[in-house]
Amino acid sequence: MDLAYTPRQQAFRQEVREWLAAHVPAERLVTLERQDGFDQHVAWERELASGNWGMVTWPSEYGGRGLDLIEWLIFEEEYWAAGAPLRANQNGIFLLGPTIMEFGSDEQKARFLPPMARGEVIWAQAWSEPGAGSDMAAIKTTARRDGDHYVINGQKTWSSRASFADWGFGLFRTEEGSQRHKGLSFLLFDLNAPGITRRPIRQLHGDPGFAELFFDEVRVPVENRIAGEGEGWKVAMATAGFERGLMLRSPGRFQATAARLMALLREAADRASPGLREEVVRLWMGAQAYAYNTYQVAARIMAGGSIGAEASLNKIFWSELDRAMHRAAMHLLGPAAELQTLPDGRANEWLEGYIFSLSGPIYAGSNEIQRNITAERLLGLPRVGAG
Amino acid sequence: MDFGLPPESVELAEAVREYLAGTHGPDVLRRLDAGGNRDLRIWQGLVEMGLTGLLVPESEGGLGMTLLGGALIARECGRACLAEPLVDTALIAVPWQIARGETGDLAAIAAGEKLVALPHAANPWVADGEGDEFASVDPLRNLVAAPEDAGDDPLLLDLGALTSAAQLVGLAEAMLDQAVAYAQVREQFGHAIGGFQAIKHKLADVAVALEFVRPVLWRAAQAMDDGLASAPLHVSHAKYAATDAAYLAAESAIQVHGAMGYTYEVDLHFWMKRAWALAGAWGDRNFHYHRIEDAALGGAHPLGPQHTFA
């Protein structure tokens, strides 16, 4: 164990810090759950790519810098410390990208990864269906083979980013009459393909962040399938692992929130009850613990290990930490918590953040599912009644 | 930057875990509880493994390990609910004496011939000293009155708090294991109760708590090894978080055991009681909270993602 950064790592941090200081927009962007805000965030993705910061851990041939996980953590720490915008392409770069790198052909890697890293193609995910949420193996949307194409019919819903994104990825039933985890394939599709109807869904905050997708005889070339026909479940589980695991929610994001929360507590010190005060300090400790844990997992992976069902522990922890931090902020704001704009003229980011934090324990596999996974795969408790 | 645990320390900890699992099971705790409390054979076994000399320099006949290596062993002492005063002697007194340049006792400690139990103003008692006894809830804990002139040395307190936190983590891990093992075999409504989500989710919460306490503990140990000025903050974080995890593990484990958990017949109570005892030792939850608040909220410690290892 060595908890000091090397001179090279320190120099890298400085380089990241300087680039961000010169490029992060001074004005906070409009929410990416709206078309105008989405466009602003896509422009930021391209700005990041212009500095070759789109996806720092990817190999250079796919538009990355080939950096290791420690350098990735440093980048993320500086990114969130600088108050840089949310990543419009997170479904692509953090979920689909690693999936293609693990399961895709060389041709698919060359075709899909560089435009993803450059922010030219923004990706949406299409897992859930009206009857298949937590129970994803219940999906019904079919992809019938017709020569060198699949023909998709059915419906996906709660598809993050699908209101505005360019392409989507998801699981489809390619074997007629197949049940549960069998007969599924992982397909990539153009969201503007003929036969796709997008119906944006107004989310809790009022903006259309995700969408329903209706597929009516949508033709998708066979070369858009990742891994073999019928191997979709295995691929999707790997993608879900990326989602819950290391990449999607780097600790920097929560440490930045915790630091802002501590600053808010200092401002409200006269009003905060002792209980709320201790809660805030505890939450800061939680964000630090999450960071240490991530560094430990990174060390394990760099030493040749992997992250398996432990990803469920991560997902439970960060999502409930994030919700608790924003809840504490709502209590600190008191009567101002309900205001969209605070009395000093600033947007009420805490309210926006609290609403968003309520989705954390639901998306990427609800926390109830994560607790089942933890109990069954990590603790070895029997699978009874969970279906 | 490498948060990986040193492989040689992990290997030694695994060997100690295996040794204690084989020689220091619940039957031993029950035998000690029935009379005597201490057993020279157990102590001799620890000495033969070199554990009394864990932190003693190699020149004095020890293994010369770091506090991080010591924390890994303290965790195993907790997991086995070890009552012998190994932690007080080998993991608290030894590094404190080394830091003060007092090397006279080290060879005797490494050889297992000398036991040391140090008083501290934070503790109203001394664990395993000589003199009048206080009755602890933990039947295997021998408490004596602290001398009136007990000092308040901050390094000694941090050593005690760090190793208590490590034991609390091991105790909590053992209680989780016991609850899981019970839930796998206890049947109600025609199923092992571990198949019910109410039980699964309760135990999953303990697993989550432990997953995010362990790295805090390692970080605190390494901060002490590195002599960071912020080490007391990290030690307090570890003790506070380990205390909460141990209470959570204890309450969850007794609940999963149901009425059996409320008996003296189930082994769980030894671990639970040790956890309650150590939670208040070497600075209680209030003390450590205030140290964290003073440093983190007071402004002395830099906050934010760019200061993860400040």
XYZ file of C-alpha atoms in Angstrom:
697
model
C 0.000 0.000 0.000
C 1.277 3.394 -0.999
C -1.122 6.306 -0.622
C 1.083 8.929 -2.259
C 0.755 9.964 -5.891
C 3.847 9.639 -8.060
C 5.345 12.802 -9.590
C 3.914 11.657 -12.934
C 0.435 11.316 -11.413
C 0.765 14.738 -9.813
C 1.818 16.260 -13.128
C -1.162 14.594 -14.802
C -3.493 16.059 -12.159
C -2.049 19.492 -12.848
C -2.557 19.047 -16.587
C -6.204 18.023 -16.094
C -6.789 20.871 -13.662
C -5.394 23.466 -16.040
C -7.349 22.220 -19.032
C -10.595 22.155 -17.082
C -9.971 25.608 -15.621
C -9.658 26.936 -19.169
C -12.596 25.038 -20.670
C -15.361 24.313 -18.145
C -18.275 26.642 -18.996
C -18.492 29.535 -16.550
C -22.281 29.445 -16.644
C -24.058 26.370 -15.388
C -25.631 24.490 -18.304
C -29.384 24.006 -18.642
C -30.507 20.523 -17.497
C -29.671 17.807 -19.982
C -33.174 16.423 -19.617
C -34.384 19.148 -22.007
C -33.575 19.594 -25.700
C -31.756 22.927 -25.250
C -29.787 21.640 -22.267
C -29.082 18.371 -24.010
C -27.605 20.282 -26.957
C -25.410 22.265 -24.557
C -24.186 19.054 -22.951
C -23.461 17.452 -26.333
C -21.436 20.535 -27.234
C -19.512 20.011 -23.978
C -18.892 16.357 -24.916
C -17.308 17.594 -28.150
C -15.283 20.205 -26.292
C -13.972 17.451 -24.017
C -13.157 15.338 -27.058
C -11.269 18.246 -28.654
C -8.864 18.035 -25.724
C -8.839 14.230 -26.009
C -10.560 13.926 -22.615
C -13.650 12.062 -23.849
C -12.788 8.702 -22.341
C -9.333 8.707 -20.855
C -9.039 4.978 -20.101
C -9.780 3.832 -23.642
C -6.937 2.809 -25.964
C -5.756 5.652 -28.187
C -6.937 3.836 -31.343
C -10.517 4.289 -30.132
C -10.133 7.895 -29.114
C -8.838 7.500 -25.587
C -5.540 8.095 -23.821
C -4.852 4.566 -22.656
C -4.654 5.690 -19.020
C -4.861 3.386 -15.997
C -7.545 3.424 -13.312
C -5.580 5.653 -10.935
C -5.221 8.269 -13.644
C -8.925 7.859 -14.380
C -9.694 8.527 -10.701
C -7.461 11.597 -10.747
C -9.229 12.842 -13.883
C -12.635 12.291 -12.283
C -11.611 14.003 -9.039
C -10.507 17.086 -10.925
C -13.544 16.914 -13.203
C -16.015 17.074 -10.325
C -13.901 19.501 -8.298
C -14.019 21.858 -11.271
C -17.815 21.702 -11.346
C -17.804 20.351 -14.909
C -21.150 19.356 -16.489
C -22.814 15.932 -16.362
C -21.864 13.569 -19.177
C -24.588 13.439 -21.850
C -23.048 10.302 -23.301
C -22.657 8.336 -20.089
C -24.758 5.428 -21.412
C -22.349 5.172 -24.308
C -18.959 5.754 -22.768
C -19.465 4.063 -19.410
C -21.806 1.185 -20.322
C -21.893 0.352 -24.013
C -18.256 1.243 -24.664
C -16.821 -1.266 -22.172
C -19.365 -3.835 -23.427
C -18.228 -3.452 -27.036
C -14.607 -3.593 -25.915
C -15.256 -6.908 -24.176
C -17.669 -8.590 -26.586
C -17.553 -6.662 -29.877
C -15.709 -7.650 -33.056
C -12.745 -5.574 -34.246
C -14.986 -4.126 -36.911
C -17.630 -3.118 -34.361
C -14.996 -1.533 -32.140
C -13.630 0.529 -35.013
C -17.118 1.510 -36.132
C -18.758 2.460 -32.843
C -16.098 3.464 -30.321
C -14.311 6.449 -31.917
C -17.528 8.409 -32.687
C -18.647 7.639 -29.124
C -15.429 9.028 -27.631
C -15.693 12.095 -29.897
C -19.229 12.813 -28.683
C -20.562 12.541 -32.255
C -23.049 9.771 -31.500
C -25.013 9.950 -28.257
C -26.380 6.670 -26.931
C -29.551 5.725 -25.097
C -30.258 2.466 -23.337
C -33.344 0.370 -23.977
C -33.646 -2.361 -21.373
C -36.975 -2.019 -19.601
C -40.387 -2.822 -21.016
C -43.784 -2.118 -19.440
C -43.835 -5.672 -18.061
C -40.098 -6.062 -17.511
C -38.517 -3.696 -15.008
C -36.704 -5.348 -12.131
C -37.503 -8.682 -13.816
C -35.597 -7.964 -17.000
C -35.744 -11.559 -18.233
C -39.475 -11.012 -18.808
C -38.851 -8.860 -21.893
C -41.093 -9.579 -24.867
C -39.928 -7.270 -27.660
C -38.963 -9.516 -30.567
C -36.249 -9.291 -33.201
C -37.196 -11.722 -35.978
C -34.398 -12.841 -38.296
C -34.986 -11.943 -41.944
C -31.914 -12.663 -44.053
C -29.127 -10.308 -42.972
C -31.458 -8.218 -40.834
C -33.471 -8.459 -37.653
C -36.993 -7.045 -37.678
C -37.945 -5.558 -34.302
C -41.489 -5.308 -32.974
C -42.567 -4.261 -29.506
C -42.034 -1.596 -26.906
C -39.300 -0.364 -24.597
C -39.808 2.194 -21.858
C -38.016 4.446 -19.331
C -35.155 4.601 -21.824
C -32.650 7.083 -20.443
C -31.615 9.789 -22.942
C -33.845 8.265 -25.642
C -35.788 11.495 -26.126
C -32.779 13.181 -27.704
C -30.074 10.568 -28.358
C -28.930 9.230 -31.747
C -28.568 5.506 -31.172
C -29.838 2.924 -28.713
C -28.786 -0.458 -27.356
C -30.807 -3.135 -25.661
C -31.951 -6.724 -25.358
C -34.378 -8.312 -27.776
C -35.952 -11.744 -28.093
C -34.409 -13.217 -31.239
C -35.624 -16.791 -30.714
C -39.343 -17.170 -31.181
C -41.068 -18.727 -28.181
C -37.947 -18.592 -26.002
C -38.341 -18.039 -22.288
C -36.638 -15.882 -19.693
C -32.855 -15.494 -20.116
C -32.656 -17.666 -23.221
C -33.054 -16.623 -26.834
C -32.103 -12.964 -26.233
C -29.659 -10.934 -28.289
C -27.917 -7.606 -27.672
C -28.615 -5.217 -30.552
C -27.594 -1.685 -31.464
C -30.046 0.406 -33.446
C -30.404 3.851 -35.007
C -33.070 5.719 -33.051
C -34.044 7.479 -36.282
C -34.637 4.223 -38.168
C -38.014 3.927 -39.940
C -40.625 2.293 -37.706
C -39.344 3.724 -34.382
C -41.651 6.117 -32.570
C -40.272 7.951 -29.545
C -42.660 9.225 -26.929
C -40.804 11.390 -24.417
C -41.946 10.780 -20.830
C -42.162 13.703 -18.453
C -40.063 12.843 -15.424
C -40.589 13.813 -11.792
C -38.988 17.228 -12.348
C -41.224 17.923 -15.341
C -38.662 17.522 -18.124
C -38.667 14.706 -20.707
C -35.438 12.942 -19.709
C -36.426 9.477 -20.779
C -38.764 8.045 -23.367
C -40.932 5.188 -24.480
C -39.877 3.539 -27.725
C -42.320 1.795 -30.044
C -40.883 -0.581 -32.659
C -42.960 -1.407 -35.746
C -41.111 -3.659 -38.231
C -37.811 -1.874 -37.538
C -34.996 -3.389 -39.637
C -31.592 -3.695 -37.951
C -28.616 -5.209 -39.789
C -27.250 -8.422 -38.260
C -23.817 -6.799 -37.961
C -25.287 -4.570 -35.228
C -25.534 -7.555 -32.895
C -22.947 -7.701 -30.101
C -21.706 -11.263 -29.449
C -23.613 -14.301 -30.686
C -27.316 -14.738 -31.324
C -28.922 -15.847 -28.075
C -25.997 -14.608 -25.965
C -27.665 -11.333 -25.101
C -28.289 -12.030 -21.430
C -24.630 -12.691 -20.738
C -23.663 -9.473 -22.504
C -26.367 -7.458 -20.736
C -25.238 -8.739 -17.351
C -21.727 -7.524 -18.105
C -23.123 -4.127 -19.127
C -25.183 -3.988 -15.941
C -22.020 -4.811 -14.006
C -20.292 -1.808 -15.583
C -23.302 0.295 -14.659
C -23.273 -0.704 -11.018
C -19.552 -1.056 -10.749
C -16.597 1.202 -11.030
C -17.122 3.537 -13.958
C -20.572 5.077 -13.956
C -20.407 6.743 -10.578
C -16.898 7.760 -9.738
C -16.357 8.933 -6.151
C -15.436 12.464 -7.214
C -19.062 13.242 -7.911
C -20.152 12.365 -4.373
C -17.129 13.943 -2.718
C -17.944 17.177 -4.528
C -21.538 16.986 -3.303
C -20.323 16.238 0.230
C -17.976 19.242 0.187
C -20.817 21.503 -0.974
C -23.042 20.038 1.733
C -20.435 20.782 4.403
C -20.248 24.359 3.098
C -24.051 24.591 3.286
C -23.928 23.332 6.868
C -21.418 26.042 7.768
C -23.771 28.670 6.313
C -26.730 27.220 8.231
C -24.744 26.419 11.384
C -27.015 28.518 13.607
C -30.152 26.678 12.521
C -28.934 23.102 12.119
C -29.961 20.714 14.873
C -27.125 18.679 16.430
C -28.605 15.601 14.765
C -28.556 17.155 11.320
C -25.041 18.417 11.922
C -23.798 14.927 12.772
C -25.717 13.486 9.815
C -23.912 15.831 7.422
C -20.496 14.986 8.858
C -21.367 11.279 8.611
C -22.334 11.709 4.967
C -19.013 13.397 4.248
C -17.358 10.386 5.874
C -19.452 8.138 3.630
C -18.272 9.920 0.492
C -14.666 9.500 1.660
C -15.270 5.820 2.389
C -16.693 5.383 -1.099
C -13.538 6.954 -2.547
C -11.213 4.700 -0.527
C -13.239 1.675 -1.568
C -12.970 2.663 -5.233
C -9.203 3.077 -4.938
C -9.052 -0.358 -3.337
C -11.119 -1.930 -6.131
C -8.947 -0.129 -8.695
C -5.835 -1.584 -7.066
C -7.395 -5.049 -7.191
C -8.295 -4.735 -10.869
C -4.848 -3.356 -11.747
C -3.329 -6.373 -9.983
C -5.307 -8.671 -12.277
C -8.471 -9.070 -10.187
C -12.023 -8.181 -11.111
C -15.239 -6.746 -9.697
C -18.146 -9.178 -9.618
C -21.253 -9.146 -7.470
C -19.486 -6.574 -5.254
C -20.767 -4.059 -7.797
C -24.150 -4.442 -6.081
C -22.662 -3.225 -2.779
C -21.334 -0.166 -4.611
C -24.640 0.612 -6.225
C -26.566 0.379 -2.960
C -24.006 2.546 -1.199
C -23.591 5.414 -3.663
C -27.257 5.704 -4.550
C -28.410 5.864 -0.933
C -25.525 8.165 0.019
C -26.482 10.554 -2.764
C -30.129 10.589 -1.715
C -29.224 11.142 1.939
C -26.851 14.012 1.108
C -29.515 15.812 -0.884
C -32.146 15.114 1.766
C -29.875 16.688 4.396
C -29.449 19.709 2.135
C -33.247 20.035 1.836
C -33.464 20.134 5.634
C -30.639 22.684 5.854
C -32.355 24.910 3.296
C -35.539 24.711 5.319
C -38.299 26.911 3.874
C -36.149 27.750 0.845
C -35.932 24.068 -0.137
C -39.109 24.244 -2.226
C -37.963 27.252 -4.253
C -36.771 26.645 -7.823
C -34.556 29.723 -7.481
C -32.981 30.566 -4.143
C -33.466 34.037 -2.609
C -29.904 34.971 -3.628
C -30.770 34.343 -7.294
C -28.986 31.008 -7.709
C -30.811 28.014 -9.155
C -31.766 25.581 -6.391
C -29.386 22.814 -7.397
C -30.126 20.912 -4.191
C -33.799 20.543 -5.073
C -32.921 19.431 -8.597
C -30.310 17.087 -7.168
C -32.659 15.653 -4.566
C -35.253 14.849 -7.220
C -32.576 13.208 -9.381
C -31.174 11.304 -6.389
C -34.520 9.558 -5.937
C -33.902 7.750 -9.234
C -30.539 6.359 -8.072
C -31.932 3.549 -5.906
C -34.259 2.598 -8.809
C -32.211 2.662 -12.022
C -29.433 0.231 -12.926
C -31.367 -2.500 -11.121
C -33.380 -1.401 -8.088
C -31.662 -1.590 -4.719
C -34.034 -4.372 -3.691
C -32.616 -6.438 -6.556
C -29.080 -5.436 -5.508
C -29.780 -6.608 -1.952
C -31.021 -9.937 -3.317
C -27.852 -10.273 -5.401
C -25.724 -9.388 -2.370
C -27.493 -11.919 -0.158
C -27.475 -14.727 -2.709
C -24.154 -14.332 -4.504
C -21.937 -12.753 -1.856
C -23.412 -14.176 1.356
C -24.635 -17.482 -0.069
C -28.239 -17.310 1.129
C -30.714 -19.519 -0.738
C -32.780 -18.357 -3.688
C -36.332 -18.829 -2.509
C -39.327 -16.761 -3.386
C -37.375 -14.175 -5.350
C -38.527 -15.781 -8.609
C -0.707 5.299 -5.454
C -1.676 1.754 -4.635
C -4.488 0.897 -2.211
C -3.714 -2.804 -2.378
C -3.009 -4.534 0.927
C 0.558 -5.885 1.228
C 0.389 -9.560 0.168
C 2.734 -10.769 2.938
C 0.527 -9.144 5.608
C -2.602 -10.619 4.035
C -0.993 -14.061 3.948
C -0.035 -13.848 7.611
C -3.539 -12.670 8.535
C -5.024 -15.616 6.647
C -2.726 -18.001 8.479
C -3.764 -16.471 11.811
C -7.418 -16.712 10.812
C -6.992 -20.372 10.005
C -5.058 -21.060 13.188
C -7.609 -19.328 15.421
C -10.539 -20.951 13.614
C -8.978 -24.316 14.379
C -7.849 -23.737 17.948
C -10.024 -20.954 19.317
C -13.620 -21.783 18.484
C -16.752 -21.105 20.557
C -16.034 -24.197 22.665
C -12.869 -22.510 23.917
C -14.760 -19.308 24.739
C -17.270 -21.373 26.732
C -14.491 -23.173 28.587
C -12.825 -19.867 29.475
C -16.174 -18.422 30.512
C -16.785 -21.399 32.796
C -13.634 -20.635 34.736
C -10.248 -19.012 34.535
C -10.792 -16.596 31.658
C -7.227 -17.015 30.444
C -5.345 -20.033 29.194
C -1.560 -20.067 28.964
C -1.727 -22.597 26.133
C -3.612 -20.125 23.936
C -1.061 -17.426 24.709
C 1.789 -19.813 23.991
C 0.249 -20.630 20.604
C 0.118 -16.931 19.712
C 3.746 -16.518 20.785
C 4.805 -19.468 18.661
C 3.153 -17.869 15.626
C 5.339 -14.819 16.260
C 2.337 -12.572 16.934
C 3.715 -11.018 20.119
C 6.656 -9.796 18.029
C 4.550 -8.638 15.088
C 5.580 -4.984 15.355
C 8.857 -5.547 17.222
C 11.856 -4.734 14.989
C 13.650 -7.738 13.534
C 16.778 -6.674 15.445
C 14.846 -7.315 18.689
C 13.552 -10.686 17.579
C 10.273 -9.581 16.026
C 8.703 -9.487 12.574
C 9.039 -5.715 12.112
C 5.637 -5.290 10.477
C 3.738 -2.038 9.929
C 0.613 -0.875 11.745
C -1.324 -1.803 8.618
C -0.105 -5.373 9.067
C -0.991 -5.067 12.752
C -4.517 -3.882 11.927
C -4.993 -6.944 9.725
C -4.076 -9.153 12.690
C -6.225 -7.164 15.151
C -9.173 -7.787 12.822
C -8.492 -11.540 13.099
C -8.374 -11.235 16.902
C -11.830 -9.686 16.712
C -13.112 -12.328 14.318
C -12.026 -15.061 16.757
C -13.229 -13.043 19.783
C -9.764 -13.609 21.237
C -9.635 -12.717 24.927
C -5.876 -12.997 25.466
C -4.283 -9.521 25.687
C -2.411 -9.765 22.388
C -3.675 -6.488 20.974
C -2.894 -4.459 24.114
C 0.588 -5.879 24.382
C 1.778 -6.393 20.830
C -0.203 -3.850 18.817
C -0.642 -0.950 21.260
C 2.221 -1.046 23.777
C 4.945 -2.093 21.329
C 4.519 0.686 18.734
C 4.032 3.222 21.539
C 7.263 2.180 23.222
C 9.114 2.208 19.889
C 7.834 5.733 19.161
C 9.135 6.845 22.572
C 12.487 5.204 22.039
C 11.857 2.718 24.861
C 13.239 -0.516 23.502
C 14.083 -2.269 26.770
C 11.039 -4.536 26.922
C 10.685 -5.337 23.248
C 12.706 -8.563 23.181
C 10.840 -9.884 26.240
C 7.487 -8.955 24.692
C 8.407 -10.647 21.419
C 9.384 -13.754 23.370
C 5.964 -13.728 25.018
C 7.443 -13.303 28.490
C 6.053 -9.854 29.193
C 2.463 -8.630 28.975
C 1.791 -4.911 28.926
C -1.547 -3.181 29.528
C -1.291 0.585 29.333
C -3.675 2.976 31.062
C -5.039 6.030 29.263
C -7.187 8.890 30.506
C -9.799 8.001 27.865
C -10.455 4.686 29.629
C -11.845 4.525 33.189
C -10.217 1.103 33.537
C -7.267 -0.896 32.285
C -8.020 -4.067 30.361
C -5.954 -6.957 31.673
C -3.946 -5.093 34.285
C -3.345 -6.163 37.875
C -5.645 -5.193 40.725
C -9.321 -4.822 41.583
C -11.805 -5.993 38.985
C -14.683 -4.162 37.370
C -17.365 -6.428 35.977
C -17.672 -6.025 32.205
C -20.666 -7.196 30.189
C -18.049 -9.201 28.288
C -17.408 -12.260 30.469
C -13.912 -12.668 29.017
C -12.756 -9.130 29.616
C -10.783 -8.457 32.798
C -10.948 -4.836 33.856
C -9.011 -3.212 36.683
C -9.043 0.318 38.043
C -6.928 2.812 36.131
C -4.183 4.618 38.037
C -5.106 8.192 38.899
C -2.118 9.537 37.020
C -3.008 7.851 33.709
C -1.707 10.045 30.911
C -3.554 11.241 27.835
C -0.898 10.681 25.217
C -2.525 11.212 21.790
C -0.426 8.590 19.976
C -1.349 5.959 22.553
C -5.000 6.850 22.125
C -4.760 6.547 18.329
C -3.060 3.161 18.594
C -5.812 1.940 20.907
C -8.554 3.392 18.723
C -7.101 1.977 15.497
C -6.732 -1.531 16.873
C -10.167 -1.384 18.525
C -11.651 -0.391 15.166
C -9.882 -3.319 13.526
C -11.226 -5.739 16.143
C -14.726 -4.287 15.736
C -14.542 -4.978 12.007
C -13.504 -8.572 12.647
C -16.208 -9.008 15.278
C -18.826 -7.640 12.884
C -17.639 -9.933 10.083
C -17.899 -12.923 12.399
C -21.396 -11.949 13.546
C -22.508 -11.616 9.917
C -21.063 -15.060 9.171
C -22.899 -16.556 12.153
C -26.192 -14.989 11.117
C -25.767 -16.217 7.526
C -24.939 -19.734 8.708
C -28.011 -19.778 10.951
C -30.282 -18.379 8.222
C -29.118 -21.136 5.864
C -30.264 -23.938 8.161
C -33.090 -22.582 10.308
C -36.387 -23.482 8.638
C -39.777 -21.833 9.101
C -42.814 -21.930 6.819
C -41.104 -24.811 5.029
C -38.044 -22.822 3.906
C -34.643 -21.856 5.216
C -35.310 -18.366 6.584
C -32.335 -17.040 4.585
C -34.504 -17.388 1.497
C -36.878 -14.684 2.722
C -36.156 -11.193 1.495
C -36.740 -9.637 4.915
C -33.748 -11.645 6.153
C -31.701 -11.241 2.969
C -31.990 -7.497 2.912
C -31.162 -7.121 6.593
C -27.960 -9.106 6.143
C -27.144 -7.394 2.832
C -27.186 -4.096 4.729
C -24.528 -5.447 7.092
C -22.441 -6.552 4.105
C -22.699 -3.061 2.615
C -21.685 -1.419 5.896
C -18.649 -3.666 6.230
C -17.578 -3.201 2.614
C -17.301 0.534 3.238
C -15.680 0.364 6.667
C -12.737 -1.871 5.752
C -11.033 0.611 3.399
C -11.454 3.368 6.006
C -9.618 1.158 8.487
C -6.761 0.423 6.072
C -6.505 4.079 5.210
C -6.280 5.017 8.907
C -3.558 2.437 9.549
C -1.552 3.612 6.559
C -1.958 7.249 7.635
C -0.411 6.316 11.000
C 2.380 4.375 9.288
C 3.039 7.409 7.075
C 2.937 9.775 10.066
C 0.353 12.024 8.403
C -0.713 15.042 10.444
C -4.296 14.094 9.562
C -3.917 10.555 10.946
C -6.046 11.241 14.076
C -8.960 12.247 11.831
C -8.670 9.016 9.850
C -8.358 6.914 13.001
C -11.472 8.558 14.419
C -13.319 7.931 11.155
C -12.355 4.256 11.352
C -13.380 3.885 14.993
C -16.679 5.712 14.531
C -17.619 3.774 11.389
C -16.467 0.419 12.802
C -18.524 1.055 15.938
C -21.661 1.657 13.889
C -20.997 -1.365 11.680
C -20.464 -3.592 14.720
C -23.672 -2.434 16.414
C -25.549 -2.953 13.146
C -24.066 -6.419 12.705
C -24.872 -7.361 16.305
C -28.471 -6.156 16.195
C -29.060 -7.733 12.779
C -27.489 -11.024 13.843
C -29.537 -11.338 17.028
C -32.703 -10.507 15.079
C -31.948 -13.196 12.484
C -31.340 -15.709 15.282
C -34.715 -14.848 16.776
C -35.367 -16.153 20.277
C -32.272 -18.345 20.013
C -30.242 -15.152 19.707
C -31.499 -13.998 23.091
C -30.012 -17.007 24.830
C -26.639 -17.656 26.418
C -26.590 -20.937 24.482
C -25.960 -19.374 21.094
C -22.342 -18.304 20.540
C -23.279 -14.893 19.171
C -23.366 -13.207 22.573
C -19.598 -13.449 23.099
C -18.979 -11.421 19.934
C -21.785 -8.979 20.598
C -20.542 -8.189 24.092
C -16.951 -7.720 22.980
C -18.233 -5.267 20.358
C -20.159 -3.250 22.956
C -17.054 -3.147 25.137
C -14.624 -2.072 22.424
C -17.046 0.527 21.062
C -16.501 2.556 24.230
C -12.785 1.860 24.602
C -9.982 4.215 23.518
C -12.317 7.099 22.817
C -16.035 6.473 22.494
C -18.267 7.356 19.561
C -18.832 10.897 20.906
C -15.135 11.579 21.333
C -14.270 10.391 17.843
C -17.212 12.224 16.303
C -16.061 15.497 17.789
C -12.528 14.952 16.533
C -13.891 14.388 13.024
C -16.225 17.363 13.197
C -13.496 19.671 14.486
C -11.129 18.712 11.669
C -13.526 18.365 8.740
C -16.098 21.026 9.522
C -13.702 23.330 11.336
C -11.772 23.980 8.143
C -8.384 22.525 9.098
C -8.832 19.533 6.783
C -9.294 20.259 3.065
C -12.539 18.877 1.602
C -13.437 17.886 -1.948
C -12.555 15.193 -4.471
C -9.107 16.621 -5.201
C -8.130 16.032 -1.538
C -9.037 12.341 -1.178
C -5.746 11.451 0.498
C -5.111 14.690 2.418
